[in-house]
Coordinates of C-alpha atoms and ligand atoms in Angstrom, one line a residue:
X1 CA 33.8 -1.6 31.4
X2 CA 32.4 -5.1 32.3
X3 CA 30.4 -7.3 30.0
X4 CA 26.8 -6.4 30.4
X5 CA 25.9 -10.3 30.4
X6 CA 28.9 -11.9 32.3
X7 CA 30.8 -9.3 34.0
X8 CA 34.0 -10.0 32.2
X9 CA 36.5 -7.4 31.5
X10 CA 38.0 -9.1 28.6
X11 CA 36.3 -7.0 25.9
X12 CA 37.8 -6.1 22.5
X13 CA 36.6 -3.3 20.2
X14 CA 35.3 -4.6 16.9
X15 CA 33.2 -2.1 14.9
X16 CA 33.7 1.6 15.5
X17 CA 30.9 3.7 13.7
X18 CA 32.2 7.1 15.3
X19 CA 30.0 9.5 17.1
X20 CA 26.5 9.4 15.8
X21 CA 23.4 11.2 17.2
X22 CA 20.6 9.3 19.0
X23 CA 19.1 8.2 16.1
X24 CA 15.7 7.6 17.0
X25 CA 15.0 11.3 17.6
X26 CA 14.2 12.8 14.6
X27 CA 14.4 16.5 14.8
X28 CA 12.1 19.4 14.8
X29 CA 13.2 22.2 12.4
X30 CA 14.2 24.2 15.7
X31 CA 16.3 21.3 16.9
X32 CA 18.4 21.2 13.8
X33 CA 22.1 21.3 14.5
X34 CA 21.8 21.0 18.6
X35 CA 21.3 17.3 18.6
X36 CA 23.9 15.5 20.9
X37 CA 26.3 12.9 19.7
X38 CA 27.4 9.8 21.3
X39 CA 30.1 7.0 20.7
X40 CA 28.8 4.1 18.7
X41 CA 31.1 1.4 19.3
X42 CA 30.7 -2.6 19.4
X43 CA 32.8 -4.6 21.7
X44 CA 33.0 -8.4 21.8
X45 CA 33.2 -10.3 25.1
X46 CA 35.9 -13.0 24.9
X47 CA 34.3 -14.9 27.7
X48 CA 30.5 -14.9 26.8
X49 CA 30.8 -14.0 23.2
X50 CA 28.2 -11.3 23.4
X51 CA 28.6 -8.3 21.1
X52 CA 27.5 -5.0 23.0
X53 CA 27.9 -1.2 22.8
X54 CA 30.5 0.1 25.2
X55 CA 28.5 3.5 25.7
X56 CA 25.1 3.8 27.1
X57 CA 22.9 6.6 26.4
X58 CA 20.4 6.9 29.3
X59 CA 17.1 5.0 29.0
X60 CA 15.3 8.1 30.1
X61 CA 16.7 10.0 26.9
X62 CA 16.0 7.2 24.5
X63 CA 12.8 5.8 25.7
X64 CA 10.9 8.5 27.1
X65 CA 8.8 9.4 24.1
X66 CA 9.7 7.5 21.0
X67 CA 7.7 7.6 17.9
X68 CA 8.1 4.1 16.4
X69 CA 4.7 2.5 16.0
X70 CA 4.3 -1.4 15.5
X71 CA 0.9 -1.1 13.9
X72 CA 2.2 0.9 10.8
X73 CA 3.3 -1.9 8.7
X74 CA 1.2 -4.9 7.8
X75 CA 3.8 -7.4 7.5
X76 CA 4.8 -6.6 11.3
X77 CA 1.0 -6.9 12.5
X78 CA 0.8 -10.2 10.6
X79 CA 3.9 -11.3 12.3
X80 CA 2.6 -10.6 15.7
X81 CA -0.5 -12.6 15.0
X82 CA 1.6 -15.6 14.0
X83 CA 3.4 -15.2 17.4
X84 CA 0.4 -15.1 19.4
X85 CA -1.0 -18.2 17.7
X86 CA 2.2 -20.0 18.3
X87 CA 2.4 -19.4 22.0
X88 CA -1.3 -20.0 22.3
X89 CA -0.9 -23.5 20.8
X90 CA 1.6 -24.2 23.4
X91 CA -0.3 -22.9 26.2
X92 CA -3.2 -25.1 24.9
X93 CA -6.6 -25.3 26.3
X94 CA -5.8 -26.6 29.7
X95 CA -6.2 -23.1 31.2
X96 CA -9.7 -21.6 31.9
X97 CA -8.4 -18.2 31.8
X98 CA -5.2 -17.2 30.1
X99 CA -3.1 -14.0 30.9
X100 CA -0.4 -12.1 29.0
X101 CA 2.2 -9.5 29.9
X102 CA 3.8 -7.5 26.9
X103 CA 7.0 -5.7 27.9
X104 CA 7.8 -2.7 25.6
X105 CA 4.0 -3.3 24.3
X106 CA 4.2 -0.2 22.0
X107 CA 0.8 0.7 20.5
X108 CA -0.7 -2.8 21.7
X109 CA -0.6 -4.2 18.2
X110 CA 0.6 -7.7 19.9
X111 CA -1.7 -7.7 22.7
X112 CA -4.7 -7.2 20.3
X113 CA -4.0 -10.7 18.8
X114 CA -3.9 -12.1 22.4
X115 CA -7.1 -10.2 23.2
X116 CA -8.8 -11.8 20.2
X117 CA -7.6 -15.3 21.5
X118 CA -9.2 -14.7 24.7
X119 CA -6.5 -13.6 26.9
X120 CA -6.4 -11.0 29.7
X121 CA -3.8 -8.5 28.7
X122 CA -1.5 -6.2 30.2
X123 CA 1.0 -3.9 28.6
X124 CA 4.2 -2.0 30.0
X125 CA 5.4 0.8 27.8
X126 CA 8.0 3.6 28.6
X127 CA 6.8 6.0 25.9
X128 CA 3.9 8.1 27.1
X129 CA 2.7 8.9 23.6
X130 CA 2.6 5.2 22.5
X131 CA 1.1 4.1 25.8
X132 CA -1.8 6.7 25.3
X133 CA -2.4 5.2 21.8
X134 CA -2.8 1.7 23.3
X135 CA -5.0 2.6 26.2
X136 CA -7.2 4.7 23.8
X137 CA -7.3 1.3 21.6
X138 CA -8.6 -0.7 24.5
X139 CA -5.3 -2.4 25.4
X140 CA -4.6 -1.8 29.1
X141 CA -1.1 -0.3 29.3
X142 CA 1.0 0.9 32.3
X143 CA 3.3 3.8 31.3
X144 CA 6.6 2.6 33.1
X145 CA 10.1 0.8 32.4
X146 CA 9.7 -2.8 33.0
X147 CA 12.3 -4.0 35.9
X148 CA 12.2 -6.0 39.1
X149 CA 10.5 -3.3 40.8
X150 CA 7.7 -2.9 38.4
X151 CA 7.1 -6.5 38.5
X152 CA 6.6 -6.4 42.1
X153 CA 4.3 -3.5 41.8
X154 CA 2.0 -5.3 39.4
X155 CA 2.4 -8.3 41.8
X156 CA 0.8 -11.0 39.7
X157 CA 1.9 -14.2 37.7
X158 CA 1.0 -14.4 33.9
X159 CA 0.8 -17.3 31.7
X160 CA 2.8 -15.6 28.9
X161 CA 5.4 -12.8 28.9
X162 CA 6.3 -11.3 25.7
X163 CA 9.0 -8.9 25.0
X164 CA 9.4 -8.4 21.3
X165 CA 12.5 -6.1 20.2
X166 CA 13.3 -5.1 23.7
X167 CA 15.5 -7.5 25.3
X168 CA 18.7 -6.1 23.5
X169 CA 18.2 -2.5 24.6
X170 CA 18.0 -3.1 28.2
X171 CA 20.2 -0.9 30.6
X172 CA 18.7 -2.8 33.5
X173 CA 19.3 -6.3 31.9
X174 CA 19.7 -8.3 35.0
X175 CA 16.8 -6.4 36.8
X176 CA 14.5 -6.9 34.0
X177 CA 15.3 -10.7 33.5
X178 CA 14.9 -11.1 37.4
X179 CA 11.4 -9.3 36.9
X180 CA 10.3 -11.7 34.1
X181 CA 11.3 -14.6 36.4
X182 CA 9.1 -13.2 39.2
X183 CA 6.1 -12.5 36.9
X184 CA 6.0 -15.9 35.1
X185 CA 3.9 -18.4 36.2
X186 CA 5.4 -22.0 37.0
X187 CA 4.5 -23.5 33.7
X188 CA 4.4 -20.0 31.9
X189 CA 6.1 -19.2 28.7
X190 CA 8.3 -16.2 28.0
X191 CA 8.5 -15.3 24.4
X192 CA 11.5 -13.4 23.6
X193 CA 12.0 -11.7 20.2
X194 CA 15.2 -10.4 19.3
X195 CA 17.4 -9.4 16.2
X196 CA 19.4 -12.4 15.6
X197 CA 23.2 -11.4 15.4
X198 CA 24.0 -14.3 13.3
X199 CA 21.8 -12.9 10.4
X200 CA 22.9 -9.2 11.2
X201 CA 26.5 -10.6 10.3
X202 CA 25.5 -12.6 7.5
X203 CA 23.4 -9.8 5.9
X204 CA 25.8 -7.1 6.9
X205 CA 23.0 -5.3 8.6
X206 CA 25.2 -3.2 10.4
X207 CA 22.5 -0.6 10.6
X208 CA 20.7 -2.5 13.2
X209 CA 23.5 -1.4 15.3
X210 CA 22.4 1.8 17.3
X211 CA 22.3 3.2 20.9
X212 CA 19.1 1.8 21.9
X213 CA 20.6 -1.8 21.0
X214 CA 22.9 -2.1 23.7
X215 CA 23.4 -6.1 23.1
X216 CA 23.4 -8.3 20.0
X217 CA 22.5 -11.8 20.7
X218 CA 22.8 -15.2 19.3
X219 CA 21.4 -18.1 20.8
X220 CA 24.4 -19.1 22.8
X221 CA 24.8 -16.0 24.7
X222 CA 21.2 -15.3 25.3
X223 CA 20.9 -18.5 26.8
X224 CA 23.8 -17.8 29.3
X225 CA 22.0 -14.7 30.4
X226 CA 18.8 -16.4 31.0
X227 CA 20.4 -19.4 32.8
X228 CA 22.0 -16.8 35.1
X229 CA 18.5 -15.9 36.3
X230 CA 17.0 -19.5 36.6
X231 CA 15.3 -19.3 33.1
X232 CA 16.0 -21.7 30.1
X233 CA 15.1 -21.6 26.4
X234 CA 13.5 -24.6 25.2
X235 CA 12.4 -23.7 21.5
X236 CA 13.1 -21.1 18.9
X237 CA 12.6 -20.3 15.2
X238 CA 14.0 -17.8 12.8
X239 CA 11.6 -15.2 11.4
X240 CA 12.2 -13.1 8.4
X241 CA 11.1 -10.0 10.6
X242 CA 13.5 -7.0 10.8
X243 CA 15.6 -8.9 8.2
X244 CA 16.2 -11.9 10.7
X245 CA 14.7 -12.1 14.3
X246 CA 14.6 -15.0 16.4
X247 CA 11.4 -15.9 18.5
X248 CA 12.7 -17.8 21.3
X249 CA 10.4 -19.9 23.8
X250 CA 11.6 -19.7 27.6
X251 CA 10.5 -21.2 30.6
X252 CA 11.7 -21.7 34.3
X253 CA 14.8 -24.1 34.1
X254 CA 14.2 -27.6 33.9
X255 CA 10.3 -27.5 33.4
X256 CA 10.3 -28.2 29.5
X257 CA 12.9 -30.2 27.4
X258 CA 14.6 -28.8 24.5
X259 CA 13.3 -29.2 21.0
X260 CA 15.1 -30.6 18.1
X261 CA 14.7 -27.1 16.0
X262 CA 16.4 -25.4 19.0
X263 CA 19.2 -27.9 19.1
X264 CA 19.6 -27.7 15.2
X265 CA 19.9 -23.9 15.4
X266 CA 22.5 -24.2 18.1
X267 CA 24.5 -26.7 15.9
X268 CA 24.2 -24.2 13.1
X269 CA 25.8 -21.4 15.2
X270 CA 28.8 -23.6 15.9
X271 CA 29.4 -24.6 12.3
X272 CA 29.1 -21.0 11.1
X273 CA 31.4 -19.6 13.9
X274 CA 29.2 -16.8 14.4
X275 CA 30.2 -16.7 18.0
X276 CA 33.9 -16.4 17.3
X277 CA 36.1 -13.3 17.4
X278 CA 37.4 -13.9 13.7
X279 CA 33.8 -13.4 12.5
X280 CA 33.5 -10.1 14.2
X281 CA 37.0 -8.8 13.2
X282 CA 35.9 -9.7 9.4
X283 CA 32.6 -8.0 9.9
X284 CA 34.0 -4.4 10.3
X285 CA 36.0 -5.0 7.1
X286 CA 32.9 -6.0 5.4
X287 CA 31.0 -3.0 6.3
X288 CA 33.8 -0.6 5.1
X289 CA 33.6 -2.6 1.5
X290 CA 29.8 -1.9 1.6
X291 CA 30.3 1.7 2.1
X292 CA 32.6 1.9 -0.9
X293 CA 30.3 0.2 -3.0
X294 CA 27.1 2.4 -2.2
X295 CA 29.0 5.5 -2.3
X296 CA 30.2 4.6 -5.9
X297 CA 26.6 3.7 -6.9
X298 CA 25.2 6.9 -5.5
X299 CA 28.1 9.0 -7.3
X300 CA 27.2 7.3 -10.7
X301 CA 23.7 7.9 -10.3
X302 CA 24.2 11.5 -9.3
X303 CA 26.6 12.1 -12.2
X304 CA 23.9 10.8 -14.6
X305 CA 21.8 13.5 -13.2
X306 CA 19.2 11.2 -11.6
X307 CA 17.0 12.3 -8.8
X308 CA 17.6 10.3 -5.8
X309 CA 15.3 10.0 -2.4
X310 CA 15.7 7.7 0.5
X311 CA 12.7 5.3 0.9
X312 CA 11.5 5.1 4.6
X313 CA 13.0 6.9 7.6
X314 CA 13.5 4.0 9.8
X315 CA 15.8 4.5 13.1
X316 CA 18.3 2.2 11.8
X317 CA 18.6 4.3 8.6
X318 CA 20.4 6.9 10.6
X319 CA 23.3 4.7 11.7
X320 CA 23.8 3.9 8.0
X321 CA 23.1 7.5 6.7
X322 CA 25.6 9.0 9.3
X323 CA 28.2 6.4 9.0
X324 CA 28.5 6.6 5.2
X325 CA 27.9 10.4 5.1
X326 CA 24.9 10.2 3.0
X327 CA 22.8 13.5 3.4
X328 CA 21.8 16.2 0.9
X329 CA 25.0 15.4 -1.2
X330 CA 23.1 12.7 -2.3
X331 CA 19.4 12.5 -1.2
X332 CA 16.8 15.2 -1.4
X333 CA 14.6 13.7 1.3
X334 CA 13.3 10.6 3.1
X335 CA 10.0 9.3 2.0
X336 CA 8.0 8.0 4.9
X337 CA 4.4 6.6 5.9
X338 CA 4.5 7.1 9.8
X339 CA 2.7 10.4 10.3
X340 CA 4.5 10.9 13.6
X341 CA 7.6 11.8 11.6
X342 CA 5.6 14.3 9.4
X343 CA 7.8 17.6 9.1
X344 CA 10.6 16.3 11.0
X345 CA 14.6 16.1 9.9
X346 CA 16.7 13.3 10.2
X347 CA 19.4 13.6 12.9
X348 CA 23.0 14.0 11.9
X349 CA 22.4 14.2 8.2
X350 CA 19.4 16.7 8.4
X351 CA 17.3 15.1 5.6
X352 CA 13.7 16.2 5.6
X353 CA 11.2 13.6 6.1
X354 CA 8.3 13.7 3.6
X355 CA 4.9 11.9 3.4
X356 CA 4.5 9.3 1.0
X357 CA 0.9 10.5 0.0
X358 CA 2.1 14.2 -0.5
X359 CA 4.8 13.4 -3.0
X360 CA 4.3 15.2 -6.3
X361 CA 7.0 13.7 -8.5
X362 CA 8.6 10.3 -7.5
X363 CA 12.7 10.1 -8.0
X364 CA 14.5 8.2 -10.5
X365 CA 16.2 6.2 -7.8
X366 CA 15.0 5.0 -4.2
X367 CA 17.8 4.2 -2.0
X368 CA 15.8 2.0 0.4
X369 CA 16.6 2.5 4.1
X370 CA 13.6 0.3 5.0
X371 CA 15.2 -2.7 3.1
X372 CA 13.5 -5.2 5.6
X373 CA 10.2 -4.6 4.0
X374 CA 11.6 -5.3 0.4
X375 CA 8.8 -7.6 -0.6
X376 CA 5.9 -5.1 0.7
X377 CA 8.1 -2.2 -1.0
X378 CA 8.3 -3.8 -4.4
X379 CA 4.6 -5.1 -4.3
X380 CA 3.5 -1.5 -3.4
X381 CA 5.4 0.4 -6.0
X382 CA 4.7 -1.7 -9.1
X383 CA 3.8 1.4 -11.1
X384 CA 7.1 3.0 -10.3
X385 CA 9.0 0.2 -11.2
X386 CA 7.0 -0.2 -14.5
X387 CA 8.1 3.4 -15.3
X388 CA 11.7 2.7 -14.4
X389 CA 12.3 4.0 -10.9
X390 CA 15.3 1.9 -9.5
X391 CA 15.1 0.7 -6.0
X392 CA 18.5 0.0 -4.4
X393 CA 18.8 -2.0 -1.3
X394 CA 22.0 -1.5 0.6
X395 CA 21.3 -4.4 2.7
X396 CA 19.6 -7.5 1.0
X397 CA 18.2 -9.7 3.3
X398 CA 16.0 -11.6 0.9
X399 CA 12.5 -11.0 0.1
X400 CA 11.5 -10.7 4.0
Ligands
LIG26 ZN1 30.7 -11.5 28.6

């Protein structure tokens, strides 16, 4: 295969998570056991240093009808408001009318914040269910995959283009990036929000690796991709969302100078060696150590007769459960708030999803799959903590 970013063929396998089911598809009871499995393996490009999956599950399989809703958690909604405010300050009041296009706009949570700032908004969302939810909530949303063709069909320029958490799972990477350049006004700002690979490595958050995430970016390699299409990042900051996300501000090349904070972040990448192959080789070894540690913990809790539930049924949790082999041998169920997952079963390990408000007795231990909401989870479960329920965080990204 060729590198998805630079076309080089010097790719080295660095982390093999085996065959895994498509982790965003929670199963209806009648589907249990018939879910397909696909290779989940990370390779590293020796030319541009981009980590990426070497197997592509078709986008129509993955994004036709996903059930992830942005609006479900408060901290995510707060984050989207911050992003809207940040970008609005940059666009300033020089424009009498302001417009924004959101790619992968989900249920419209991000666009609602732009609407309240007076923007004319348009969402593009590939999941039909989710696009309907957005339209019903008054956020105009086209049910399509965004790419160069979609951009031509929409046929207008936007002052702001936003892409939160979609830029790393683009099968049509170059067509999408071209589409963004086409749709961005001359002085417009493209806000790209992506999981930051440097943080994934530092936190050992390998569960962020799943089939939808074809690419794992640091600033150095996303910059290479943008430059290839006449775009350039001029500013960025690290947000705690999803355990460490980069919020990058991009414009047409040579329109705005780089900020000091972007230059500092690039220097930190160099000194941490997060773009070096050696770091990726170590990553694989560290993941296996984590597996031994977690299984030892769960074994001892089980031996002590403790009742263990999973906290949250996030998509990424399935990577972890399947790779570690954590199913009914350890956990009774996954406790979740997202009602779209009610009555479903986790792919691969077949753990039933139970709604938090329907739980009759709490467990002795929560194995927290939704670890990125640590602060929120600990704050919401004060009474359980007081009565001695343990919350075990397999990944600790700090109080994000
Ligand atoms: Zn490459």
